[in-house]
Amino acid sequence: QVQLVESGGGLVQAGDSLRLSCAASGRTFSDLAMGWFRQAPGKERELAAAISSGGSTYYASSVKGRFTISRDNAKNTVYLQMNSLKPEDTAAYYCAADYRGNGEPREPLYGYWGQGTEVAVSS
C-alpha cells in the first residue's frame, strides 16, 4: 500500500506560480513512478506530468514548458512546479503512484491515489 497526501493548492491569478507537493509513505518511494493528474469541472481526468523511478519525465502538451515535475527521494516527495498559470489550469490535482516505476502516461497503471488539492486560476 501507498499513502499519498497532496498540498500546495490555492487560488491564484493568471500568470502566477504554484508548487504542489505530494508526500508518500508505505513503499520504497524511489521504486515508484509518480504522476500528477488533474480534473477540471465537467471534464475527464487527464495526466499532466509523470516522472519515472529513474527520473524520466512526461508532460502533457498543454503544460509542457510551464510545469515541471520533480522528486526528492530522500523526502519521499514529488513536486509539481506550475508557472505561467492560466484559467484553463483550474482543476483538482491528484498525485498518483505506479509501483512499476516506468512512468508511462497511462492512467490505469496508477493504482494509488491521493485525495487531491484544488487549484483555481482567475483571469
JSON list of C-alpha atoms in Angstrom, two decimals:
[
{"chain": "A", "resi": 1, "resn": "GLN", "atom": "CA", "xyz": [0.00, 0.00, 0.00]},
{"chain": "A", "resi": 2, "resn": "VAL", "atom": "CA", "xyz": [1.00, 3.58, -0.69]},
{"chain": "A", "resi": 3, "resn": "GLN", "atom": "CA", "xyz": [-0.44, 6.60, 1.05]},
{"chain": "A", "resi": 4, "resn": "LEU", "atom": "CA", "xyz": [-0.29, 9.92, -0.77]},
{"chain": "A", "resi": 5, "resn": "VAL", "atom": "CA", "xyz": [-1.02, 13.36, 0.64]},
{"chain": "A", "resi": 6, "resn": "GLU", "atom": "CA", "xyz": [-1.08, 16.42, -1.60]},
{"chain": "A", "resi": 7, "resn": "SER", "atom": "CA", "xyz": [-0.62, 20.02, -0.55]},
{"chain": "A", "resi": 8, "resn": "GLY", "atom": "CA", "xyz": [0.01, 23.42, -2.07]},
{"chain": "A", "resi": 9, "resn": "GLY", "atom": "CA", "xyz": [-3.16, 24.18, -3.97]},
{"chain": "A", "resi": 10, "resn": "GLY", "atom": "CA", "xyz": [-4.92, 27.52, -3.82]},
{"chain": "A", "resi": 11, "resn": "LEU", "atom": "CA", "xyz": [-6.41, 30.46, -5.65]},
{"chain": "A", "resi": 12, "resn": "VAL", "atom": "CA", "xyz": [-4.06, 32.49, -7.81]},
{"chain": "A", "resi": 13, "resn": "GLN", "atom": "CA", "xyz": [-4.23, 34.91, -10.69]},
{"chain": "A", "resi": 14, "resn": "ALA", "atom": "CA", "xyz": [-3.32, 34.17, -14.26]},
{"chain": "A", "resi": 15, "resn": "GLY", "atom": "CA", "xyz": [0.44, 34.31, -14.73]},
{"chain": "A", "resi": 16, "resn": "ASP", "atom": "CA", "xyz": [1.20, 33.34, -11.15]},
{"chain": "A", "resi": 17, "resn": "SER", "atom": "CA", "xyz": [3.04, 30.25, -9.96]},
{"chain": "A", "resi": 18, "resn": "LEU", "atom": "CA", "xyz": [2.22, 27.46, -7.52]},
{"chain": "A", "resi": 19, "resn": "ARG", "atom": "CA", "xyz": [4.12, 24.44, -6.31]},
{"chain": "A", "resi": 20, "resn": "LEU", "atom": "CA", "xyz": [2.22, 21.31, -5.41]},
{"chain": "A", "resi": 21, "resn": "SER", "atom": "CA", "xyz": [3.74, 18.69, -3.13]},
{"chain": "A", "resi": 22, "resn": "CYS", "atom": "CA", "xyz": [2.84, 15.07, -2.60]},
{"chain": "A", "resi": 23, "resn": "ALA", "atom": "CA", "xyz": [4.23, 13.16, 0.36]},
{"chain": "A", "resi": 24, "resn": "ALA", "atom": "CA", "xyz": [4.29, 9.38, 0.00]},
{"chain": "A", "resi": 25, "resn": "SER", "atom": "CA", "xyz": [4.56, 6.61, 2.53]},
{"chain": "A", "resi": 26, "resn": "GLY", "atom": "CA", "xyz": [4.12, 2.86, 2.67]},
{"chain": "A", "resi": 27, "resn": "ARG", "atom": "CA", "xyz": [6.52, 1.61, -0.01]},
{"chain": "A", "resi": 28, "resn": "THR", "atom": "CA", "xyz": [10.03, 2.38, -1.17]},
{"chain": "A", "resi": 29, "resn": "PHE", "atom": "CA", "xyz": [9.42, 5.74, -2.77]},
{"chain": "A", "resi": 30, "resn": "SER", "atom": "CA", "xyz": [12.40, 5.57, -5.11]},
{"chain": "A", "resi": 31, "resn": "ASP", "atom": "CA", "xyz": [10.89, 2.49, -6.80]},
{"chain": "A", "resi": 32, "resn": "LEU", "atom": "CA", "xyz": [7.67, 4.28, -7.69]},
{"chain": "A", "resi": 33, "resn": "ALA", "atom": "CA", "xyz": [6.71, 6.20, -10.77]},
{"chain": "A", "resi": 34, "resn": "MET", "atom": "CA", "xyz": [4.71, 9.27, -9.79]},
{"chain": "A", "resi": 35, "resn": "GLY", "atom": "CA", "xyz": [2.15, 11.24, -11.70]},
{"chain": "A", "resi": 36, "resn": "TRP", "atom": "CA", "xyz": [0.17, 14.43, -11.34]},
{"chain": "A", "resi": 37, "resn": "PHE", "atom": "CA", "xyz": [-3.30, 14.16, -12.79]},
{"chain": "A", "resi": 38, "resn": "ARG", "atom": "CA", "xyz": [-5.92, 16.87, -12.96]},
{"chain": "A", "resi": 39, "resn": "GLN", "atom": "CA", "xyz": [-9.65, 17.03, -13.43]},
{"chain": "A", "resi": 40, "resn": "ALA", "atom": "CA", "xyz": [-11.39, 20.23, -14.38]},
{"chain": "A", "resi": 41, "resn": "PRO", "atom": "CA", "xyz": [-15.10, 20.69, -13.69]},
{"chain": "A", "resi": 42, "resn": "GLY", "atom": "CA", "xyz": [-17.13, 18.77, -16.23]},
{"chain": "A", "resi": 43, "resn": "LYS", "atom": "CA", "xyz": [-14.09, 17.20, -17.87]},
{"chain": "A", "resi": 44, "resn": "GLU", "atom": "CA", "xyz": [-12.33, 13.87, -17.73]},
{"chain": "A", "resi": 45, "resn": "ARG", "atom": "CA", "xyz": [-9.26, 13.40, -15.60]},
{"chain": "A", "resi": 46, "resn": "GLU", "atom": "CA", "xyz": [-6.01, 13.80, -17.52]},
{"chain": "A", "resi": 47, "resn": "LEU", "atom": "CA", "xyz": [-2.34, 13.21, -16.82]},
{"chain": "A", "resi": 48, "resn": "ALA", "atom": "CA", "xyz": [-0.48, 16.49, -16.56]},
{"chain": "A", "resi": 49, "resn": "ALA", "atom": "CA", "xyz": [3.00, 15.16, -15.78]},
{"chain": "A", "resi": 50, "resn": "ALA", "atom": "CA", "xyz": [4.77, 11.99, -14.71]},
{"chain": "A", "resi": 51, "resn": "ILE", "atom": "CA", "xyz": [8.21, 11.00, -13.51]},
{"chain": "A", "resi": 52, "resn": "SER", "atom": "CA", "xyz": [9.70, 7.54, -13.53]},
{"chain": "A", "resi": 53, "resn": "SER", "atom": "CA", "xyz": [11.72, 5.98, -10.76]},
{"chain": "A", "resi": 54, "resn": "GLY", "atom": "CA", "xyz": [14.80, 6.85, -12.80]},
{"chain": "A", "resi": 55, "resn": "GLY", "atom": "CA", "xyz": [13.81, 10.48, -13.24]},
{"chain": "A", "resi": 56, "resn": "SER", "atom": "CA", "xyz": [12.49, 10.43, -16.81]},
{"chain": "A", "resi": 57, "resn": "THR", "atom": "CA", "xyz": [9.62, 12.83, -17.26]},
{"chain": "A", "resi": 58, "resn": "TYR", "atom": "CA", "xyz": [6.48, 13.13, -19.34]},
{"chain": "A", "resi": 59, "resn": "TYR", "atom": "CA", "xyz": [4.35, 16.22, -19.86]},
{"chain": "A", "resi": 60, "resn": "ALA", "atom": "CA", "xyz": [1.01, 16.76, -21.48]},
{"chain": "A", "resi": 61, "resn": "SER", "atom": "CA", "xyz": [1.27, 19.17, -24.37]},
{"chain": "A", "resi": 62, "resn": "SER", "atom": "CA", "xyz": [-0.99, 21.63, -22.56]},
{"chain": "A", "resi": 63, "resn": "VAL", "atom": "CA", "xyz": [1.52, 22.08, -19.71]},
{"chain": "A", "resi": 64, "resn": "LYS", "atom": "CA", "xyz": [4.85, 21.49, -21.43]},
{"chain": "A", "resi": 65, "resn": "GLY", "atom": "CA", "xyz": [7.20, 24.41, -20.89]},
{"chain": "A", "resi": 66, "resn": "ARG", "atom": "CA", "xyz": [5.17, 25.74, -17.94]},
{"chain": "A", "resi": 67, "resn": "PHE", "atom": "CA", "xyz": [5.06, 22.84, -15.47]},
{"chain": "A", "resi": 68, "resn": "THR", "atom": "CA", "xyz": [7.97, 20.91, -14.02]},
{"chain": "A", "resi": 69, "resn": "ILE", "atom": "CA", "xyz": [7.68, 17.63, -12.16]},
{"chain": "A", "resi": 70, "resn": "SER", "atom": "CA", "xyz": [10.47, 16.60, -9.83]},
{"chain": "A", "resi": 71, "resn": "ARG", "atom": "CA", "xyz": [11.08, 14.20, -6.99]},
{"chain": "A", "resi": 72, "resn": "ASP", "atom": "CA", "xyz": [13.11, 14.14, -3.81]},
{"chain": "A", "resi": 73, "resn": "ASN", "atom": "CA", "xyz": [13.62, 10.52, -2.84]},
{"chain": "A", "resi": 74, "resn": "ALA", "atom": "CA", "xyz": [15.20, 11.49, 0.47]},
{"chain": "A", "resi": 75, "resn": "LYS", "atom": "CA", "xyz": [11.96, 13.25, 1.43]},
{"chain": "A", "resi": 76, "resn": "ASN", "atom": "CA", "xyz": [9.59, 10.75, -0.24]},
{"chain": "A", "resi": 77, "resn": "THR", "atom": "CA", "xyz": [8.03, 13.67, -2.04]},
{"chain": "A", "resi": 78, "resn": "VAL", "atom": "CA", "xyz": [7.12, 14.58, -5.59]},
{"chain": "A", "resi": 79, "resn": "TYR", "atom": "CA", "xyz": [6.56, 18.16, -6.68]},
{"chain": "A", "resi": 80, "resn": "LEU", "atom": "CA", "xyz": [4.76, 19.93, -9.48]},
{"chain": "A", "resi": 81, "resn": "GLN", "atom": "CA", "xyz": [6.05, 23.42, -10.13]},
{"chain": "A", "resi": 82, "resn": "MET", "atom": "CA", "xyz": [3.43, 25.31, -12.10]},
{"chain": "A", "resi": 83, "resn": "ASN", "atom": "CA", "xyz": [4.41, 28.58, -13.74]},
{"chain": "A", "resi": 84, "resn": "SER", "atom": "CA", "xyz": [2.53, 30.97, -16.01]},
{"chain": "A", "resi": 85, "resn": "LEU", "atom": "CA", "xyz": [-0.76, 29.57, -14.80]},
{"chain": "A", "resi": 86, "resn": "LYS", "atom": "CA", "xyz": [-3.82, 30.01, -16.97]},
{"chain": "A", "resi": 87, "resn": "PRO", "atom": "CA", "xyz": [-7.52, 29.90, -16.09]},
{"chain": "A", "resi": 88, "resn": "GLU", "atom": "CA", "xyz": [-7.73, 26.60, -18.00]},
{"chain": "A", "resi": 89, "resn": "ASP", "atom": "CA", "xyz": [-5.35, 25.08, -15.45]},
{"chain": "A", "resi": 90, "resn": "THR", "atom": "CA", "xyz": [-8.14, 25.33, -12.88]},
{"chain": "A", "resi": 91, "resn": "ALA", "atom": "CA", "xyz": [-8.77, 21.79, -11.66]},
{"chain": "A", "resi": 92, "resn": "ALA", "atom": "CA", "xyz": [-8.47, 19.34, -8.83]},
{"chain": "A", "resi": 93, "resn": "TYR", "atom": "CA", "xyz": [-4.92, 17.99, -8.93]},
{"chain": "A", "resi": 94, "resn": "TYR", "atom": "CA", "xyz": [-4.22, 14.44, -7.85]},
{"chain": "A", "resi": 95, "resn": "CYS", "atom": "CA", "xyz": [-0.97, 12.72, -7.06]},
{"chain": "A", "resi": 96, "resn": "ALA", "atom": "CA", "xyz": [-0.75, 9.08, -8.08]},
{"chain": "A", "resi": 97, "resn": "ALA", "atom": "CA", "xyz": [1.79, 6.27, -7.87]},
{"chain": "A", "resi": 98, "resn": "ASP", "atom": "CA", "xyz": [2.64, 3.31, -10.09]},
{"chain": "A", "resi": 99, "resn": "TYR", "atom": "CA", "xyz": [4.65, 0.55, -8.39]},
{"chain": "A", "resi": 100, "resn": "ARG", "atom": "CA", "xyz": [6.11, -0.50, -11.77]},
{"chain": "A", "resi": 101, "resn": "GLY", "atom": "CA", "xyz": [8.23, 2.63, -11.82]},
{"chain": "A", "resi": 102, "resn": "ASN", "atom": "CA", "xyz": [8.30, 3.19, -15.58]},
{"chain": "A", "resi": 103, "resn": "GLY", "atom": "CA", "xyz": [6.37, 6.46, -15.63]},
{"chain": "A", "resi": 104, "resn": "GLU", "atom": "CA", "xyz": [4.20, 5.50, -18.58]},
{"chain": "A", "resi": 105, "resn": "PRO", "atom": "CA", "xyz": [1.49, 8.08, -19.26]},
{"chain": "A", "resi": 106, "resn": "ARG", "atom": "CA", "xyz": [-1.40, 5.67, -18.85]},
{"chain": "A", "resi": 107, "resn": "GLU", "atom": "CA", "xyz": [-3.87, 6.27, -16.04]},
{"chain": "A", "resi": 108, "resn": "PRO", "atom": "CA", "xyz": [-4.82, 2.61, -15.46]},
{"chain": "A", "resi": 109, "resn": "LEU", "atom": "CA", "xyz": [-1.25, 1.89, -14.38]},
{"chain": "A", "resi": 110, "resn": "TYR", "atom": "CA", "xyz": [-1.54, 4.19, -11.39]},
{"chain": "A", "resi": 111, "resn": "GLY", "atom": "CA", "xyz": [-3.00, 2.18, -8.56]},
{"chain": "A", "resi": 112, "resn": "TYR", "atom": "CA", "xyz": [-2.51, 4.57, -5.66]},
{"chain": "A", "resi": 113, "resn": "TRP", "atom": "CA", "xyz": [-4.12, 7.98, -5.40]},
{"chain": "A", "resi": 114, "resn": "GLY", "atom": "CA", "xyz": [-4.17, 10.95, -3.09]},
{"chain": "A", "resi": 115, "resn": "GLN", "atom": "CA", "xyz": [-7.26, 12.90, -2.12]},
{"chain": "A", "resi": 116, "resn": "GLY", "atom": "CA", "xyz": [-6.46, 15.83, -4.37]},
{"chain": "A", "resi": 117, "resn": "THR", "atom": "CA", "xyz": [-5.81, 19.53, -3.96]},
{"chain": "A", "resi": 118, "resn": "GLU", "atom": "CA", "xyz": [-7.70, 22.33, -5.65]},
{"chain": "A", "resi": 119, "resn": "VAL", "atom": "CA", "xyz": [-6.08, 24.85, -7.93]},
{"chain": "A", "resi": 120, "resn": "ALA", "atom": "CA", "xyz": [-8.11, 27.83, -9.13]},
{"chain": "A", "resi": 121, "resn": "VAL", "atom": "CA", "xyz": [-6.69, 30.38, -11.54]},
{"chain": "A", "resi": 122, "resn": "SER", "atom": "CA", "xyz": [-8.58, 33.62, -12.04]},
{"chain": "A", "resi": 123, "resn": "SER", "atom": "CA", "xyz": [-8.27, 35.73, -15.16]}
]
